XYZ file of C-alpha atoms in Angstrom:
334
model
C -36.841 -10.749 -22.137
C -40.383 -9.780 -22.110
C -43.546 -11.210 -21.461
C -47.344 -10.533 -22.394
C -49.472 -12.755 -20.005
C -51.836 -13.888 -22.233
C -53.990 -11.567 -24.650
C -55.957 -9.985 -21.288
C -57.559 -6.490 -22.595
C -56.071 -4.551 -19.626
C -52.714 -5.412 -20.572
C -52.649 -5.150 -23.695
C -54.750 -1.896 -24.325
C -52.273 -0.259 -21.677
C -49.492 -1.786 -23.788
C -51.152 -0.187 -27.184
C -50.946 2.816 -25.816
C -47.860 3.263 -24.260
C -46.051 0.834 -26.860
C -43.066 -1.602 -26.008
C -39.609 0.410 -26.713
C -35.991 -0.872 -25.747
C -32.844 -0.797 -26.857
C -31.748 -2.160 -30.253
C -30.593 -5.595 -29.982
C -27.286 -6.522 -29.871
C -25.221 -8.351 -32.922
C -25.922 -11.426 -31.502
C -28.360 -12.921 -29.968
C -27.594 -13.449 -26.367
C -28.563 -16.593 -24.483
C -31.804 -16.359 -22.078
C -33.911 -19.183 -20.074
C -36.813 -21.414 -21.895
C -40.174 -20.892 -21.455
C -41.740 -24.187 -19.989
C -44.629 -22.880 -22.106
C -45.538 -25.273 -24.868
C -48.580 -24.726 -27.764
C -50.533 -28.100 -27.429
C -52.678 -27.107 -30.657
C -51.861 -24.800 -33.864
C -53.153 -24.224 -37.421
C -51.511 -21.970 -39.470
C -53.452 -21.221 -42.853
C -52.256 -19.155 -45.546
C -54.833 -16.296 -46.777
C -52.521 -14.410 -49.091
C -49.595 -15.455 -51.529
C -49.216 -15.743 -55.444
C -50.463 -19.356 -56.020
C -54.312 -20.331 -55.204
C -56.021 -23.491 -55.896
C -59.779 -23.691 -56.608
C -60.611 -20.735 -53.727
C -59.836 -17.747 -53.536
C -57.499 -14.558 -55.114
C -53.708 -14.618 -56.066
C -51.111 -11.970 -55.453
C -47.287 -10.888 -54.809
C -47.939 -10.745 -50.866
C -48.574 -12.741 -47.975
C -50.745 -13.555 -44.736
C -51.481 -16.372 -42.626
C -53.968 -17.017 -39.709
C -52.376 -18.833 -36.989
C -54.556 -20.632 -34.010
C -53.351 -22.099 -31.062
C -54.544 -23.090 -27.987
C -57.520 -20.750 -28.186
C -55.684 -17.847 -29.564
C -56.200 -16.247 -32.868
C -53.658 -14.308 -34.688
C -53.689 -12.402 -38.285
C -50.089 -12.806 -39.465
C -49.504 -9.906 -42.089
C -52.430 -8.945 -44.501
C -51.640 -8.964 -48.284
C -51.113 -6.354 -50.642
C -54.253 -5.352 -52.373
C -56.731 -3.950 -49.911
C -59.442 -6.714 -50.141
C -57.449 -9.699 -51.173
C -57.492 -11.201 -47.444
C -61.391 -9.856 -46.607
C -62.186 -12.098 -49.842
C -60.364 -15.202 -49.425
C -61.032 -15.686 -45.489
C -64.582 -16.347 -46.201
C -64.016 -18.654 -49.278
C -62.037 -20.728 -46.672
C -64.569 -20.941 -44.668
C -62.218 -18.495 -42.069
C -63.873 -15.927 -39.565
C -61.650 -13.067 -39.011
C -63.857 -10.718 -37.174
C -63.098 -12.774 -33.939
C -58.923 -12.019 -34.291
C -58.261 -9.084 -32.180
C -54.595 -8.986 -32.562
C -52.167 -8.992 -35.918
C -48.185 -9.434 -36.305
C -46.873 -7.025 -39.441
C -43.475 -8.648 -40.237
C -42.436 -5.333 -41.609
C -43.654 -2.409 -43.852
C -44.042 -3.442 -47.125
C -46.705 -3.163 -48.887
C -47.315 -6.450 -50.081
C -47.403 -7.610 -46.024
C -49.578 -4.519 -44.822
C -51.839 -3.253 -47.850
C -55.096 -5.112 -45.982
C -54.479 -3.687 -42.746
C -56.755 -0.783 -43.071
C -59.749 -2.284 -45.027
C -59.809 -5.622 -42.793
C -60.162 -3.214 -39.984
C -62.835 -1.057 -40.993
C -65.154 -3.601 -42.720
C -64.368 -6.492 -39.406
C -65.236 -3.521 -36.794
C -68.710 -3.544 -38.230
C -69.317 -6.429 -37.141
C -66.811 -6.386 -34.058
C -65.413 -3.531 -32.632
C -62.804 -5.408 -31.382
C -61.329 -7.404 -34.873
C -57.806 -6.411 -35.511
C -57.464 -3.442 -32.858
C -53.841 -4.527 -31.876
C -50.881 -4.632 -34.310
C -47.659 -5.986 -33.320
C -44.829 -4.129 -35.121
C -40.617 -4.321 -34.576
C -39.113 -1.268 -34.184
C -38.678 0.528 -36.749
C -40.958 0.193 -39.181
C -41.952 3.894 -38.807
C -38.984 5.200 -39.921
C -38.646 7.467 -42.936
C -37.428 5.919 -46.479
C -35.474 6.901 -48.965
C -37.164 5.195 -52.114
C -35.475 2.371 -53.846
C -36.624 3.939 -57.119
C -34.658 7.382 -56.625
C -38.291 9.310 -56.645
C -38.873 12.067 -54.619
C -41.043 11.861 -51.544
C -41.789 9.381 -48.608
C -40.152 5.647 -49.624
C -42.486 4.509 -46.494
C -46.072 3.717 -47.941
C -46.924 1.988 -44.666
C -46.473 6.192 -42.716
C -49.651 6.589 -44.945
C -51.615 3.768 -43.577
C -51.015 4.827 -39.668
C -52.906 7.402 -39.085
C -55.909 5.776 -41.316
C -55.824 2.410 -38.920
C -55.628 4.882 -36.200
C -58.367 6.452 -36.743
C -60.534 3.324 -36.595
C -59.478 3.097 -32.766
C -56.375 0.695 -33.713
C -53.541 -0.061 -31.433
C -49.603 -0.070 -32.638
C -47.931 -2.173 -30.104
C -43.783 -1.578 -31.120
C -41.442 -4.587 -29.912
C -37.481 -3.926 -29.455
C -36.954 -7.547 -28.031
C -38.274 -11.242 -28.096
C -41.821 -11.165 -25.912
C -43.965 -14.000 -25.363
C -47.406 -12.818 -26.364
C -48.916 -16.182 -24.627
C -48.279 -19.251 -23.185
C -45.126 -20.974 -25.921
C -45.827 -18.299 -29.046
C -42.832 -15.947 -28.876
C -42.718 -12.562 -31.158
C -39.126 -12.121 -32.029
C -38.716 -8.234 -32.624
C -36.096 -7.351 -34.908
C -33.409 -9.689 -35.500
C -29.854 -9.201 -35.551
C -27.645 -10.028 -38.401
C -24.963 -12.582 -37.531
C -25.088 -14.303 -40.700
C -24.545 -12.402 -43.574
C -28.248 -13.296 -45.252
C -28.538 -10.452 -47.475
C -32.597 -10.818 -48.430
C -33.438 -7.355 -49.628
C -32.262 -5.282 -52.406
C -29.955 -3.106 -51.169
C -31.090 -0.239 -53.050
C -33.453 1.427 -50.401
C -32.233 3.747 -47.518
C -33.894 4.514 -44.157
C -33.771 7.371 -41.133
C -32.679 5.844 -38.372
C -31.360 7.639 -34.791
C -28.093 6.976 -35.711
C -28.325 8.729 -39.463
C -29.318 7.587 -42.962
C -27.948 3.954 -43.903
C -28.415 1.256 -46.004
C -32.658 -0.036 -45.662
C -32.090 -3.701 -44.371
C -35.794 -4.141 -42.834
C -34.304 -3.938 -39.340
C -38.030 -4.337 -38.343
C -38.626 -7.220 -39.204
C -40.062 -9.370 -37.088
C -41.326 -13.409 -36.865
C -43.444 -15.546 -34.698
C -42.201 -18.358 -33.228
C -44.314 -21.080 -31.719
C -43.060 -23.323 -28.878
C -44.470 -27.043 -29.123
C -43.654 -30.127 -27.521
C -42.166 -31.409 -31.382
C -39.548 -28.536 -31.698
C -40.178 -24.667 -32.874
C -42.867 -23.781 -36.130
C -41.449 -20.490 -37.701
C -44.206 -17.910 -39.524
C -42.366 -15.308 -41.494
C -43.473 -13.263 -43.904
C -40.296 -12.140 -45.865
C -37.229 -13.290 -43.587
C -35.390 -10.541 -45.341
C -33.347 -10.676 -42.071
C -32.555 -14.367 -43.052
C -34.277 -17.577 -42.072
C -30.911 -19.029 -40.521
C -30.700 -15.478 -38.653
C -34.626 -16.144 -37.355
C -34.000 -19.277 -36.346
C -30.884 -19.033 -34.393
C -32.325 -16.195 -32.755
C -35.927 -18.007 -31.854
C -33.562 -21.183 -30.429
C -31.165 -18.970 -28.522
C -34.110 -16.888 -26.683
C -36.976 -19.645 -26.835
C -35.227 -22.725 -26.785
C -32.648 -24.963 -28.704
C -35.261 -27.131 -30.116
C -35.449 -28.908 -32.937
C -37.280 -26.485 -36.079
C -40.727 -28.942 -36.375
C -42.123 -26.398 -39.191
C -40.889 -23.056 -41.589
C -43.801 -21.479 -42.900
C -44.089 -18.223 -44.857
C -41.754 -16.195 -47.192
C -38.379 -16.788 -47.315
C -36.728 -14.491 -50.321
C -34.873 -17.348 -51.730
C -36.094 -16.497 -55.422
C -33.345 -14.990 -56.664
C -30.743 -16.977 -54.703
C -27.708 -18.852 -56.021
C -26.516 -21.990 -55.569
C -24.146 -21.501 -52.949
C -26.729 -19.707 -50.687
C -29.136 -22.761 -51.263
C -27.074 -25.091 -50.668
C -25.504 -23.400 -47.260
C -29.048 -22.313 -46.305
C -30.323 -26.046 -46.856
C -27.536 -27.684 -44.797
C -28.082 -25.078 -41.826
C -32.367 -25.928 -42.166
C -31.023 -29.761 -42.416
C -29.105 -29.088 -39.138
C -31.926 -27.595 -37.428
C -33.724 -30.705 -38.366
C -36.278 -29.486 -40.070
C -39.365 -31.605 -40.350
C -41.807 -29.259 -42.284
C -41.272 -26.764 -45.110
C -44.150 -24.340 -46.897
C -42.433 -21.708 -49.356
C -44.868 -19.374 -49.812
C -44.593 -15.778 -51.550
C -41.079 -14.721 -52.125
C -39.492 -18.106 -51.526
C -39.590 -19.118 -55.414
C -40.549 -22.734 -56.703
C -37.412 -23.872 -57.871
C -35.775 -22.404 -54.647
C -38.622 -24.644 -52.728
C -37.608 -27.641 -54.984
C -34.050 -27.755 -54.121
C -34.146 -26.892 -50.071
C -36.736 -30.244 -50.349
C -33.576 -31.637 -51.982
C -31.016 -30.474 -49.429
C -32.839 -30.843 -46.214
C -33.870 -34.274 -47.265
C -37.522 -33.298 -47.241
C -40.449 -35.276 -49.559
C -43.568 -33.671 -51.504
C -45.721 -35.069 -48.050
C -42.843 -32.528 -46.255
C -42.189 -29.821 -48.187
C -44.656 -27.772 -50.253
C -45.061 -24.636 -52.121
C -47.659 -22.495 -49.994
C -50.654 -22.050 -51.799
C -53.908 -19.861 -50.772
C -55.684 -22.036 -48.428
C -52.914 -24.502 -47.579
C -52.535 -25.197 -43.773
C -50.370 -26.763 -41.152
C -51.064 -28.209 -38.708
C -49.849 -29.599 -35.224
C -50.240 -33.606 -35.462
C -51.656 -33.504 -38.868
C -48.432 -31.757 -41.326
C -49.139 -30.264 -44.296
C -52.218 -29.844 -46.181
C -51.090 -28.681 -49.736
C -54.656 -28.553 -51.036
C -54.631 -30.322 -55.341
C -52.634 -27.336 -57.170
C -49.399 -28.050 -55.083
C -50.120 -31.532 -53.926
């Protein structure tokens, strides 16, 4: 297990350019000692998904800015090129300041801002977005889902663009704390068999061409003093897989908050009802569906994990939570 002391530009510029690379992780997570680190103070806001209230531009993708004790991270970054750079300042949200961004994996819809954000935020600070956190893996080659000809990895295009602005990849194999109680997962193992992706897709890995299950994807996971607050952008790797993996290397804490994507659209009623029960177990105090989660999906985990409206919202452009406070819904999804 890993750890990034703080954001300190030595570090992690030396990091950057030598990248974090280990071995793939095993089939289940293994047991490791708790950080005594806990976040004392944390907003997460959401500046990309499909719904919006009065502020700000809707679309099929996702991105949050989470703050905590001082630290400001860009979670993912849309799909259209300027959705984010629009809505941050229509929330009244400064992104030139955030040095550092998580890309849950390489889908478009998570990744299309990347290179605009950083070329029109370096104007103003050299600095804004220079240092991308990415799981292992999300530079391998695709086979495309649709059966065309050519690369099935639009994100391979993008890399040598951000590059060029001076940009950082930092790539994670393992759980690393990047400061003081917020834990990056790196790719997460599949013990339960969550299967939230379609199946269709295949990627290049060492070991030959198989079956694409995102094995890059990656969460954040932020230790507080309540229990654990999840951020994940798809959780194609499953949301009871993320979790059991953030309370087997973090700690076995209560799950205070799940924010983000969780591919539950689609999903029958058997997976709802056994996801629900496993969130209930986790006791699960906080719930915003955003992006690929689905409404009615939302609407029954509220049901199962005996969540209310107050608890359990669909994520909406501009809706927050935060440590003390809960959930801010904003009027469309009050």
């Amino acid at each position: 297990m890993k750890k990034l002391p703080g954001f300190t530009c030595m570090a992690l510029l030396v990091l950057g350019a030598a990248s974090v690379r280990a071995e793939t992780p095993p089939s289940s997570p293994p047991q490791a000692p708790a950080s005594h680190a806990r976040v004392k103070r944390l907003k997460v806001t959401v500046l990309s998904t499909m719904l919006t209230d009065l502020k700000g531009l809707g679309e099929w993708g996702f991105a949050a800015l989470i703050e905590a004790d001082g630290h400001r991270i860009l979670f993912d970054t849309g799909a259209n090129p300027d959705t984010v750079l629009k809505n941050a300042p229509l929330l009244g949200v400064d992104l030139s300041t955030v040095t550092d961004v998580i890309l849950s994996h390489n889908h478009g819809d998570h990744t299309g801002g990347l290179v605009t954000l950083r070329r029109e935020l370096a104007k103003k600070n050299p600095a804004a977005l220079s240092r991308v956190h990415v799981g292992r893996g999300i530079f391998w080659s695709r086979v495309s889902a649709s059966g065309k000809s050519g690369e099935g990895n639009s994100f391979l295009a993008a890399r040598p663009r951000y590059e060029a602005t001076g940009g950082k990849f930092i790539e994670h194999s393992e759980p690393v704390e990047l400061f003081p109680g917020a834990w990056l997962t790196g790719p997460i193992p599949r013990v339960h068999p969550e299967r939230n992706w379609s199946g269709k897709g295949k990627v290049q890995t060492p070991e030959g061409l198989v079956e694409d299950t995102l094995p890059e994807e990656l969460a954040l996971v932020l230790d507080t003093e309540q229990g654990l607050v999840l951020v994940t952008g798809c959780a194609h790797a499953g949301v009871i897989n993320t979790l059991e993996l953030a309370r087997a290397r973090v700690r076995e804490a209560p799950v205070l908050a799940a924010i983000g994507g969780f591919h539950l659209f689609d999903a029958d009623e058997k997976t709802l009802a056994w996801t629900g029960g496993k969130l209930r177990e986790m006791k699960l105090g906080y719930l915003s569906g955003a992006h690929c989660t689905g409404i009615e999906a939302l609407h029954r985990l509220r049901e199962l994990t005996g969540l209310e409206r107050a608890t359990s919202i669909v994520g909406s452009v501009g809706s927050s939570f935060e440590l003390g406070k809960g959930l801010e819904p904003l009027k469309i999804a009050r």
